Each structure stands twice: as structure tokens, then as C-alpha cells.
């Protein structure tokens, strides 16, 4: 058992950068894209570009992860990060070009929106502070943009008349996933610190009020208030119970699935 554990640890150290160790990032990466894809197909618009765009997006995140690892690693330990960065970066570019050919060059109009999100996140990685709350907010904002990008591959189409629902969906996606940043911190790195518990519960409770106000004005269905009330209960009740990371992960899978259901049964989105 000891020999096997040592072998696996050594292998992980020798081959870093290939598999991101941010397990909670998978839902953040996939859910917004699924929502944007659903909305575009619901609109009856062609979606041939979506498959290569998704591959570009996922491989781009892998490249970002490798770049972050390279930046925060001491100079002697940087070489192993170069190969995954090059492979994932090149593959992302290839699939990005295919998506451009299928969606049109207007897809590039979204690129500037990522610059103020990705560059500060990489800077935080270089400072070995990539797990800072602001870093989570930046990466979640970038992931949330996949909702309007998948629905409106040309940015001008996303800011025209009748696009308010798209941005409302994007805001709700960001609201949920940024809440998970605070929630996970209260379960792991900041466990037992009352100021983090207060911040997490207050954040989720604030979104209950926002969802209730939006429902009052008929901008969102009533169940969004119930959804954020459920996330508030999660933020309040789970951390004191000191659940394992596995059980926290199972609950997050269930919550992300419920999030998708809330959108799928929302006809006005």
C-alpha cells in the first residue's frame, strides 16, 4: 500500500499539468455552456459550431491550468508544465479555428471580454494566490460568459433588443457559482472561521431577496427564490457538520443538476 501510494505521488509530481486538480471546476465549466447551447437550440438557431467551441473552451481551461501551474512553480520545477501547456494550447487553437469557420469570424468579437478576466487570474497564480476569492470570481465570470457566447456567437447580437433574458441567465449562473466559492471555503480552507460563515450565508440570503424581487416583477419564475433559499440552507447547515470532500462534491452535483432543471423548465429564458 505504501509503495503504491509513493509511486502515484511521484508520478503526479513528474507529470503535472495534465489533469486539473480543481474538481469543483468541472460543473463551472460545463453548466454555463450547456445552458447557452440549450438556449440557442431552443431559439431554432444552427449549432454546428458548438461542438468545436466546447472542445476549444475545455482545452483552453486545461491550458490555463497548466499556465497557472507554470507561473506559480519555482523555476527549477517549471519544465514539466511546458508540455501540457503547449499541447492543450495548440489543441485549443485548432478547435477554436474550426469553431470560427463554422460560426463566422464574428466569434472573435468575444475575445476582448476575456482579457480583463484571464490576465489578473494568471497574475494571481504568479503570486501563488490563485485560490483568492477574487480569483474565483474572475474565472467564474469567464465561465459564465459561455452562456451568451454559445447563444449569440457574434457579440453584437448579444447586446441588441430582446437579449435581456440571456444576461439574466448569465447573472444567475454567476450568482450560484460564486456562492459555491464562499461555501466551499467555509467547508475546507476557512472552516471554523465565523466571518466566512457570515459572509457566505449573507451572500446567499441576499440572492434569495434578489430572486424574490425579480419574481415579483415577473422577470424570473418563482422557483428561483426557492432555489437560492435552498443554497442558503446549504451554506448555513453543511459547514458545521464537517462533511468530507466526497460528500460535499455529491451535493454539488445535485445542486448543479437542479440549477439546470430550473433553467430547462423556464420557458421565458
PDB file of C-alpha atoms in Angstrom:
ATOM      1  CA  UNK A   1       0.000   0.000   0.000  1.00  0.00           C
ATOM      2  CA  UNK A   2       2.810   2.401   0.900  1.00  0.00           C
ATOM      3  CA  UNK A   3       4.754   1.585  -2.266  1.00  0.00           C
ATOM      4  CA  UNK A   4       1.662   2.150  -4.448  1.00  0.00           C
ATOM      5  CA  UNK A   5       0.918   5.460  -2.765  1.00  0.00           C
ATOM      6  CA  UNK A   6       4.513   6.602  -3.200  1.00  0.00           C
ATOM      7  CA  UNK A   7       4.505   5.612  -6.883  1.00  0.00           C
ATOM      8  CA  UNK A   8       1.313   7.524  -7.556  1.00  0.00           C
ATOM      9  CA  UNK A   9       2.592  10.614  -5.733  1.00  0.00           C
ATOM     10  CA  UNK A  10       5.893  10.515  -7.635  1.00  0.00           C
ATOM     11  CA  UNK A  11       4.076  10.108 -10.954  1.00  0.00           C
ATOM     12  CA  UNK A  12       1.838  13.065 -10.136  1.00  0.00           C
ATOM     13  CA  UNK A  13       4.846  15.232  -9.347  1.00  0.00           C
ATOM     14  CA  UNK A  14       6.671  14.193 -12.514  1.00  0.00           C
ATOM     15  CA  UNK A  15       3.690  14.810 -14.801  1.00  0.00           C
ATOM     16  CA  UNK A  16       1.898  17.895 -13.514  1.00  0.00           C
ATOM     17  CA  UNK A  17      -0.476  19.996 -15.565  1.00  0.00           C
ATOM     18  CA  UNK A  18      -2.280  17.272 -17.485  1.00  0.00           C
ATOM     19  CA  UNK A  19      -5.334  16.882 -15.254  1.00  0.00           C
ATOM     20  CA  UNK A  20      -6.614  19.927 -13.335  1.00  0.00           C
ATOM     21  CA  UNK A  21      -6.941  19.232  -9.613  1.00  0.00           C
ATOM     22  CA  UNK A  22      -9.768  21.740  -9.182  1.00  0.00           C
ATOM     23  CA  UNK A  23     -12.538  19.169  -9.053  1.00  0.00           C
ATOM     24  CA  UNK A  24     -15.204  21.770  -8.381  1.00  0.00           C
ATOM     25  CA  UNK A  25     -14.345  23.487 -11.655  1.00  0.00           C
ATOM     26  CA  UNK A  26     -15.986  20.853 -13.845  1.00  0.00           C
ATOM     27  CA  UNK A  27     -19.541  22.000 -13.172  1.00  0.00           C
ATOM     28  CA  UNK A  28     -18.479  25.629 -13.567  1.00  0.00           C
ATOM     29  CA  UNK A  29     -17.026  24.803 -16.991  1.00  0.00           C
ATOM     30  CA  UNK A  30     -19.842  22.619 -18.301  1.00  0.00           C
ATOM     31  CA  UNK A  31     -23.087  24.053 -16.908  1.00  0.00           C
ATOM     32  CA  UNK A  32     -22.915  27.560 -18.475  1.00  0.00           C
ATOM     33  CA  UNK A  33     -22.044  26.076 -21.863  1.00  0.00           C
ATOM     34  CA  UNK A  34     -24.902  23.589 -21.638  1.00  0.00           C
ATOM     35  CA  UNK A  35     -27.279  26.423 -20.799  1.00  0.00           C
ATOM     36  CA  UNK A  36     -26.100  28.601 -23.676  1.00  0.00           C
ATOM     37  CA  UNK A  37     -26.367  25.633 -26.040  1.00  0.00           C
ATOM     38  CA  UNK A  38     -29.874  24.867 -24.804  1.00  0.00           C
ATOM     39  CA  UNK A  39     -30.971  28.462 -25.326  1.00  0.00           C
ATOM     40  CA  UNK A  40     -29.547  28.597 -28.856  1.00  0.00           C
ATOM     41  CA  UNK A  41     -31.183  25.342 -29.885  1.00  0.00           C
ATOM     42  CA  UNK A  42     -34.429  26.500 -28.270  1.00  0.00           C
ATOM     43  CA  UNK A  43     -34.217  29.605 -30.474  1.00  0.00           C
ATOM     44  CA  UNK A  44     -34.063  27.312 -33.505  1.00  0.00           C
ATOM     45  CA  UNK A  45     -30.618  28.597 -34.482  1.00  0.00           C
ATOM     46  CA  UNK A  46     -27.957  26.344 -36.071  1.00  0.00           C
ATOM     47  CA  UNK A  47     -25.403  24.968 -33.652  1.00  0.00           C
ATOM     48  CA  UNK A  48     -22.760  23.254 -35.772  1.00  0.00           C
ATOM     49  CA  UNK A  49     -20.034  25.375 -34.222  1.00  0.00           C
ATOM     50  CA  UNK A  50     -20.926  24.399 -30.638  1.00  0.00           C
ATOM     51  CA  UNK A  51     -19.032  21.079 -30.514  1.00  0.00           C
ATOM     52  CA  UNK A  52     -15.646  22.515 -31.579  1.00  0.00           C
ATOM     53  CA  UNK A  53     -16.302  25.593 -29.438  1.00  0.00           C
ATOM     54  CA  UNK A  54     -16.851  23.373 -26.405  1.00  0.00           C
ATOM     55  CA  UNK A  55     -13.622  21.496 -27.155  1.00  0.00           C
ATOM     56  CA  UNK A  56     -11.802  24.829 -27.531  1.00  0.00           C
ATOM     57  CA  UNK A  57     -13.248  26.032 -24.222  1.00  0.00           C
ATOM     58  CA  UNK A  58     -12.345  22.910 -22.235  1.00  0.00           C
ATOM     59  CA  UNK A  59      -8.877  22.561 -23.709  1.00  0.00           C
ATOM     60  CA  UNK A  60      -8.361  26.278 -23.182  1.00  0.00           C
ATOM     61  CA  UNK A  61      -9.114  25.806 -19.495  1.00  0.00           C
ATOM     62  CA  UNK A  62      -6.612  22.946 -19.344  1.00  0.00           C
ATOM     63  CA  UNK A  63      -4.033  25.255 -20.931  1.00  0.00           C
ATOM     64  CA  UNK A  64      -4.934  27.983 -18.414  1.00  0.00           C
ATOM     65  CA  UNK A  65      -4.467  25.476 -15.590  1.00  0.00           C
ATOM     66  CA  UNK A  66      -1.058  24.479 -16.935  1.00  0.00           C
ATOM     67  CA  UNK A  67      -0.064  28.125 -17.363  1.00  0.00           C
ATOM     68  CA  UNK A  68      -1.110  28.834 -13.779  1.00  0.00           C
ATOM     69  CA  UNK A  69       0.955  25.889 -12.558  1.00  0.00           C
ATOM     70  CA  UNK A  70       3.978  27.063 -14.563  1.00  0.00           C
ATOM     71  CA  UNK A  71       3.696  30.592 -13.184  1.00  0.00           C
ATOM     72  CA  UNK A  72       3.480  29.581  -9.534  1.00  0.00           C
ATOM     73  CA  UNK A  73       6.104  26.834  -9.691  1.00  0.00           C
ATOM     74  CA  UNK A  74       9.713  27.585  -8.671  1.00  0.00           C
ATOM     75  CA  UNK A  75      11.951  27.984 -11.715  1.00  0.00           C
ATOM     76  CA  UNK A  76      13.609  24.526 -11.420  1.00  0.00           C
ATOM     77  CA  UNK A  77      10.168  22.862 -11.382  1.00  0.00           C
ATOM     78  CA  UNK A  78       8.686  24.667 -14.357  1.00  0.00           C
ATOM     79  CA  UNK A  79       9.825  22.447 -17.276  1.00  0.00           C
ATOM     80  CA  UNK A  80       7.237  19.659 -16.697  1.00  0.00           C
ATOM     81  CA  UNK A  81       4.442  22.209 -17.079  1.00  0.00           C
ATOM     82  CA  UNK A  82       5.578  23.294 -20.546  1.00  0.00           C
ATOM     83  CA  UNK A  83       4.422  20.215 -22.470  1.00  0.00           C
ATOM     84  CA  UNK A  84       0.790  20.196 -21.237  1.00  0.00           C
ATOM     85  CA  UNK A  85       0.638  23.958 -21.756  1.00  0.00           C
ATOM     86  CA  UNK A  86       1.864  23.591 -25.355  1.00  0.00           C
ATOM     87  CA  UNK A  87      -0.324  20.577 -26.163  1.00  0.00           C
ATOM     88  CA  UNK A  88      -3.518  21.964 -24.661  1.00  0.00           C
ATOM     89  CA  UNK A  89      -2.865  25.444 -26.003  1.00  0.00           C
ATOM     90  CA  UNK A  90      -2.269  24.200 -29.550  1.00  0.00           C
ATOM     91  CA  UNK A  91      -5.304  21.885 -29.450  1.00  0.00           C
ATOM     92  CA  UNK A  92      -7.486  24.703 -28.155  1.00  0.00           C
ATOM     93  CA  UNK A  93      -6.367  26.942 -31.009  1.00  0.00           C
ATOM     94  CA  UNK A  94      -7.131  24.228 -33.591  1.00  0.00           C
ATOM     95  CA  UNK A  95     -10.664  23.672 -32.310  1.00  0.00           C
ATOM     96  CA  UNK A  96     -11.100  27.418 -31.988  1.00  0.00           C
ATOM     97  CA  UNK A  97     -10.288  27.856 -35.675  1.00  0.00           C
ATOM     98  CA  UNK A  98     -12.818  25.167 -36.592  1.00  0.00           C
ATOM     99  CA  UNK A  99     -15.442  26.965 -34.482  1.00  0.00           C
ATOM    100  CA  UNK A 100     -14.572  30.225 -36.252  1.00  0.00           C
ATOM    101  CA  UNK A 101     -15.029  28.649 -39.661  1.00  0.00           C
ATOM    102  CA  UNK A 102     -18.449  27.316 -38.667  1.00  0.00           C
ATOM    103  CA  UNK A 103     -19.740  30.271 -36.632  1.00  0.00           C
ATOM    104  CA  UNK A 104     -18.105  33.101 -38.551  1.00  0.00           C
ATOM    105  CA  UNK A 105     -15.275  35.443 -37.664  1.00  0.00           C
ATOM    106  CA  UNK A 106     -17.652  37.462 -35.528  1.00  0.00           C
ATOM    107  CA  UNK A 107     -16.925  34.925 -32.794  1.00  0.00           C
ATOM    108  CA  UNK A 108     -13.639  36.774 -32.266  1.00  0.00           C
ATOM    109  CA  UNK A 109     -15.553  39.811 -31.025  1.00  0.00           C
ATOM    110  CA  UNK A 110     -15.879  37.987 -27.704  1.00  0.00           C
ATOM    111  CA  UNK A 111     -12.119  37.647 -27.224  1.00  0.00           C
ATOM    112  CA  UNK A 112     -11.547  41.099 -25.647  1.00  0.00           C
ATOM    113  CA  UNK A 113     -14.073  40.283 -22.921  1.00  0.00           C
ATOM    114  CA  UNK A 114     -11.759  37.583 -21.570  1.00  0.00           C
ATOM    115  CA  UNK A 115      -8.631  39.739 -21.336  1.00  0.00           C
ATOM    116  CA  UNK A 116      -9.559  41.589 -18.100  1.00  0.00           C
ATOM    117  CA  UNK A 117     -10.646  38.268 -16.585  1.00  0.00           C
ATOM    118  CA  UNK A 118      -7.841  35.896 -17.546  1.00  0.00           C
ATOM    119  CA  UNK A 119      -4.805  38.180 -17.148  1.00  0.00           C
ATOM    120  CA  UNK A 120      -5.497  39.110 -13.492  1.00  0.00           C
ATOM    121  CA  UNK A 121      -6.207  35.440 -12.740  1.00  0.00           C
ATOM    122  CA  UNK A 122      -2.813  34.482 -14.191  1.00  0.00           C
ATOM    123  CA  UNK A 123      -1.178  37.275 -12.186  1.00  0.00           C
ATOM    124  CA  UNK A 124      -2.727  35.849  -9.012  1.00  0.00           C
ATOM    125  CA  UNK A 125      -1.313  32.446  -9.961  1.00  0.00           C
ATOM    126  CA  UNK A 126       2.138  34.002 -10.384  1.00  0.00           C
ATOM    127  CA  UNK A 127       1.745  35.382  -6.847  1.00  0.00           C
ATOM    128  CA  UNK A 128       0.754  31.871  -5.675  1.00  0.00           C
ATOM    129  CA  UNK A 129      -2.600  33.270  -4.659  1.00  0.00           C
ATOM    130  CA  UNK A 130      -4.799  31.685  -7.329  1.00  0.00           C
ATOM    131  CA  UNK A 131      -7.258  30.462  -4.694  1.00  0.00           C
ATOM    132  CA  UNK A 132      -8.065  34.017  -3.622  1.00  0.00           C
ATOM    133  CA  UNK A 133     -11.752  34.881  -3.671  1.00  0.00           C
ATOM    134  CA  UNK A 134     -11.221  37.457  -6.409  1.00  0.00           C
ATOM    135  CA  UNK A 135      -9.508  34.779  -8.498  1.00  0.00           C
ATOM    136  CA  UNK A 136     -12.587  32.591  -8.172  1.00  0.00           C
ATOM    137  CA  UNK A 137     -14.793  35.497  -9.183  1.00  0.00           C
ATOM    138  CA  UNK A 138     -12.683  36.118 -12.303  1.00  0.00           C
ATOM    139  CA  UNK A 139     -12.722  32.514 -13.513  1.00  0.00           C
ATOM    140  CA  UNK A 140     -16.445  32.151 -12.787  1.00  0.00           C
ATOM    141  CA  UNK A 141     -17.152  35.355 -14.704  1.00  0.00           C
ATOM    142  CA  UNK A 142     -15.217  33.931 -17.662  1.00  0.00           C
ATOM    143  CA  UNK A 143     -17.130  30.650 -17.445  1.00  0.00           C
ATOM    144  CA  UNK A 144     -20.468  32.464 -17.169  1.00  0.00           C
ATOM    145  CA  UNK A 145     -19.750  34.259 -20.435  1.00  0.00           C
ATOM    146  CA  UNK A 146     -20.156  30.951 -22.212  1.00  0.00           C
ATOM    147  CA  UNK A 147     -23.933  31.389 -21.837  1.00  0.00           C
ATOM    148  CA  UNK A 148     -24.165  34.414 -24.172  1.00  0.00           C
ATOM    149  CA  UNK A 149     -21.312  33.183 -26.385  1.00  0.00           C
ATOM    150  CA  UNK A 150     -22.998  29.846 -27.093  1.00  0.00           C
ATOM    151  CA  UNK A 151     -26.346  31.546 -27.690  1.00  0.00           C
ATOM    152  CA  UNK A 152     -25.026  34.556 -29.635  1.00  0.00           C
ATOM    153  CA  UNK A 153     -21.611  33.772 -31.189  1.00  0.00           C
ATOM    154  CA  UNK A 154     -21.424  37.325 -32.568  1.00  0.00           C
ATOM    155  CA  UNK A 155     -21.241  39.759 -29.673  1.00  0.00           C
ATOM    156  CA  UNK A 156     -23.382  42.487 -31.318  1.00  0.00           C
ATOM    157  CA  UNK A 157     -26.271  40.004 -31.359  1.00  0.00           C
ATOM    158  CA  UNK A 158     -25.970  39.612 -27.578  1.00  0.00           C
ATOM    159  CA  UNK A 159     -26.457  43.298 -26.811  1.00  0.00           C
ATOM    160  CA  UNK A 160     -29.388  44.020 -29.080  1.00  0.00           C
ATOM    161  CA  UNK A 161     -33.109  44.186 -28.313  1.00  0.00           C
ATOM    162  CA  UNK A 162     -34.597  41.117 -26.669  1.00  0.00           C
ATOM    163  CA  UNK A 163     -31.344  39.833 -25.179  1.00  0.00           C
ATOM    164  CA  UNK A 164     -32.106  40.763 -21.578  1.00  0.00           C
ATOM    165  CA  UNK A 165     -33.087  37.190 -20.694  1.00  0.00           C
ATOM    166  CA  UNK A 166     -29.680  35.945 -21.861  1.00  0.00           C
ATOM    167  CA  UNK A 167     -27.881  38.262 -19.465  1.00  0.00           C
ATOM    168  CA  UNK A 168     -30.302  37.460 -16.664  1.00  0.00           C
ATOM    169  CA  UNK A 169     -29.462  33.774 -17.095  1.00  0.00           C
ATOM    170  CA  UNK A 170     -25.761  34.693 -17.089  1.00  0.00           C
ATOM    171  CA  UNK A 171     -26.157  36.663 -13.863  1.00  0.00           C
ATOM    172  CA  UNK A 172     -27.961  33.796 -12.139  1.00  0.00           C
ATOM    173  CA  UNK A 173     -25.251  31.362 -13.230  1.00  0.00           C
ATOM    174  CA  UNK A 174     -22.559  33.655 -11.844  1.00  0.00           C
ATOM    175  CA  UNK A 175     -24.543  34.176  -8.631  1.00  0.00           C
ATOM    176  CA  UNK A 176     -24.769  30.454  -7.965  1.00  0.00           C
ATOM    177  CA  UNK A 177     -21.197  29.501  -8.798  1.00  0.00           C
ATOM    178  CA  UNK A 178     -19.618  32.417  -6.942  1.00  0.00           C
ATOM    179  CA  UNK A 179     -21.696  31.342  -3.959  1.00  0.00           C
ATOM    180  CA  UNK A 180     -20.034  27.934  -4.166  1.00  0.00           C
ATOM    181  CA  UNK A 181     -16.641  29.633  -3.799  1.00  0.00           C
ATOM    182  CA  UNK A 182     -17.661  31.063  -0.435  1.00  0.00           C
ATOM    183  CA  UNK A 183     -19.461  27.891   0.573  1.00  0.00           C
ATOM    184  CA  UNK A 184     -16.526  25.601  -0.218  1.00  0.00           C
ATOM    185  CA  UNK A 185     -14.140  27.881   1.677  1.00  0.00           C
ATOM    186  CA  UNK A 186     -16.306  27.555   4.805  1.00  0.00           C
ATOM    187  CA  UNK A 187     -16.062  23.770   4.447  1.00  0.00           C
ATOM    188  CA  UNK A 188     -12.335  23.482   3.809  1.00  0.00           C
ATOM    189  CA  UNK A 189      -9.786  26.306   3.917  1.00  0.00           C
ATOM    190  CA  UNK A 190     -11.762  28.694   6.114  1.00  0.00           C
ATOM    191  CA  UNK A 191     -13.615  26.107   8.166  1.00  0.00           C
ATOM    192  CA  UNK A 192     -14.493  27.311  11.638  1.00  0.00           C
ATOM    193  CA  UNK A 193     -13.973  30.998  10.880  1.00  0.00           C
ATOM    194  CA  UNK A 194     -17.200  32.839  11.735  1.00  0.00           C
ATOM    195  CA  UNK A 195     -16.539  35.797   9.427  1.00  0.00           C
ATOM    196  CA  UNK A 196     -16.515  33.477   6.423  1.00  0.00           C
ATOM    197  CA  UNK A 197     -19.685  31.736   7.550  1.00  0.00           C
ATOM    198  CA  UNK A 198     -21.407  35.097   7.936  1.00  0.00           C
ATOM    199  CA  UNK A 199     -20.215  36.245   4.513  1.00  0.00           C
ATOM    200  CA  UNK A 200     -21.333  33.010   2.839  1.00  0.00           C
ATOM    201  CA  UNK A 201     -24.781  32.865   4.429  1.00  0.00           C
ATOM    202  CA  UNK A 202     -25.341  36.603   3.905  1.00  0.00           C
ATOM    203  CA  UNK A 203     -24.371  36.342   0.233  1.00  0.00           C
ATOM    204  CA  UNK A 204     -26.791  33.504  -0.395  1.00  0.00           C
ATOM    205  CA  UNK A 205     -29.554  35.178   1.588  1.00  0.00           C
ATOM    206  CA  UNK A 206     -29.074  38.357  -0.448  1.00  0.00           C
ATOM    207  CA  UNK A 207     -29.722  36.372  -3.605  1.00  0.00           C
ATOM    208  CA  UNK A 208     -32.919  34.998  -2.097  1.00  0.00           C
ATOM    209  CA  UNK A 209     -34.055  38.618  -1.799  1.00  0.00           C
ATOM    210  CA  UNK A 210     -32.882  39.435  -5.341  1.00  0.00           C
ATOM    211  CA  UNK A 211     -34.658  36.395  -6.785  1.00  0.00           C
ATOM    212  CA  UNK A 212     -37.827  37.294  -4.874  1.00  0.00           C
ATOM    213  CA  UNK A 213     -37.718  40.831  -6.268  1.00  0.00           C
ATOM    214  CA  UNK A 214     -37.167  39.548  -9.808  1.00  0.00           C
ATOM    215  CA  UNK A 215     -40.061  37.121  -9.385  1.00  0.00           C
ATOM    216  CA  UNK A 216     -42.266  39.932  -8.062  1.00  0.00           C
ATOM    217  CA  UNK A 217     -41.690  41.835 -11.291  1.00  0.00           C
ATOM    218  CA  UNK A 218     -42.255  38.642 -13.321  1.00  0.00           C
ATOM    219  CA  UNK A 219     -38.686  38.641 -14.641  1.00  0.00           C
ATOM    220  CA  UNK A 220     -37.927  35.132 -13.368  1.00  0.00           C
ATOM    221  CA  UNK A 221     -40.150  32.242 -12.211  1.00  0.00           C
ATOM    222  CA  UNK A 222     -40.889  31.845  -8.501  1.00  0.00           C
ATOM    223  CA  UNK A 223     -38.775  28.732  -8.145  1.00  0.00           C
ATOM    224  CA  UNK A 224     -35.582  30.776  -8.334  1.00  0.00           C
ATOM    225  CA  UNK A 225     -36.406  32.175  -4.910  1.00  0.00           C
ATOM    226  CA  UNK A 226     -36.797  28.615  -3.626  1.00  0.00           C
ATOM    227  CA  UNK A 227     -33.534  27.573  -5.293  1.00  0.00           C
ATOM    228  CA  UNK A 228     -31.496  30.313  -3.634  1.00  0.00           C
ATOM    229  CA  UNK A 229     -33.267  29.639  -0.336  1.00  0.00           C
ATOM    230  CA  UNK A 230     -32.021  26.052  -0.658  1.00  0.00           C
ATOM    231  CA  UNK A 231     -28.457  27.262  -1.322  1.00  0.00           C
ATOM    232  CA  UNK A 232     -28.730  29.458   1.774  1.00  0.00           C
ATOM    233  CA  UNK A 233     -29.731  26.465   3.894  1.00  0.00           C
ATOM    234  CA  UNK A 234     -26.796  24.548   2.429  1.00  0.00           C
ATOM    235  CA  UNK A 235     -24.408  27.390   3.293  1.00  0.00           C
ATOM    236  CA  UNK A 236     -25.750  27.502   6.844  1.00  0.00           C
ATOM    237  CA  UNK A 237     -26.227  23.827   7.725  1.00  0.00           C
ATOM    238  CA  UNK A 238     -23.433  21.921   5.964  1.00  0.00           C
ATOM    239  CA  UNK A 239     -20.152  23.540   7.191  1.00  0.00           C
ATOM    240  CA  UNK A 240     -20.749  22.848  10.928  1.00  0.00           C
ATOM    241  CA  UNK A 241     -21.253  19.178  10.094  1.00  0.00           C
ATOM    242  CA  UNK A 242     -17.712  18.849   8.696  1.00  0.00           C
ATOM    243  CA  UNK A 243     -18.635  16.720   5.717  1.00  0.00           C
ATOM    244  CA  UNK A 244     -15.944  15.009   3.685  1.00  0.00           C
ATOM    245  CA  UNK A 245     -14.920  16.458   0.327  1.00  0.00           C
ATOM    246  CA  UNK A 246     -16.608  13.496  -1.376  1.00  0.00           C
ATOM    247  CA  UNK A 247     -19.975  14.195   0.236  1.00  0.00           C
ATOM    248  CA  UNK A 248     -19.664  17.924  -0.469  1.00  0.00           C
ATOM    249  CA  UNK A 249     -18.972  17.018  -4.099  1.00  0.00           C
ATOM    250  CA  UNK A 250     -22.038  14.776  -4.323  1.00  0.00           C
ATOM    251  CA  UNK A 251     -24.207  17.601  -3.020  1.00  0.00           C
ATOM    252  CA  UNK A 252     -22.715  19.995  -5.569  1.00  0.00           C
ATOM    253  CA  UNK A 253     -23.548  17.586  -8.399  1.00  0.00           C
ATOM    254  CA  UNK A 254     -27.136  17.524  -7.172  1.00  0.00           C
ATOM    255  CA  UNK A 255     -27.278  21.328  -6.864  1.00  0.00           C
ATOM    256  CA  UNK A 256     -25.796  21.860 -10.335  1.00  0.00           C
ATOM    257  CA  UNK A 257     -28.338  19.427 -11.769  1.00  0.00           C
ATOM    258  CA  UNK A 258     -31.120  21.293 -10.006  1.00  0.00           C
ATOM    259  CA  UNK A 259     -29.753  24.539 -11.431  1.00  0.00           C
ATOM    260  CA  UNK A 260     -30.011  23.103 -14.937  1.00  0.00           C
ATOM    261  CA  UNK A 261     -33.553  21.918 -14.289  1.00  0.00           C
ATOM    262  CA  UNK A 262     -34.543  25.396 -13.079  1.00  0.00           C
ATOM    263  CA  UNK A 263     -33.426  26.779 -16.436  1.00  0.00           C
ATOM    264  CA  UNK A 264     -34.828  23.979 -18.591  1.00  0.00           C
ATOM    265  CA  UNK A 265     -38.341  24.459 -17.224  1.00  0.00           C
ATOM    266  CA  UNK A 266     -38.132  28.247 -17.614  1.00  0.00           C
ATOM    267  CA  UNK A 267     -39.903  28.928 -20.933  1.00  0.00           C
ATOM    268  CA  UNK A 268     -39.116  32.638 -20.979  1.00  0.00           C
ATOM    269  CA  UNK A 269     -35.327  32.310 -20.793  1.00  0.00           C
TER     270      UNK A 269
END
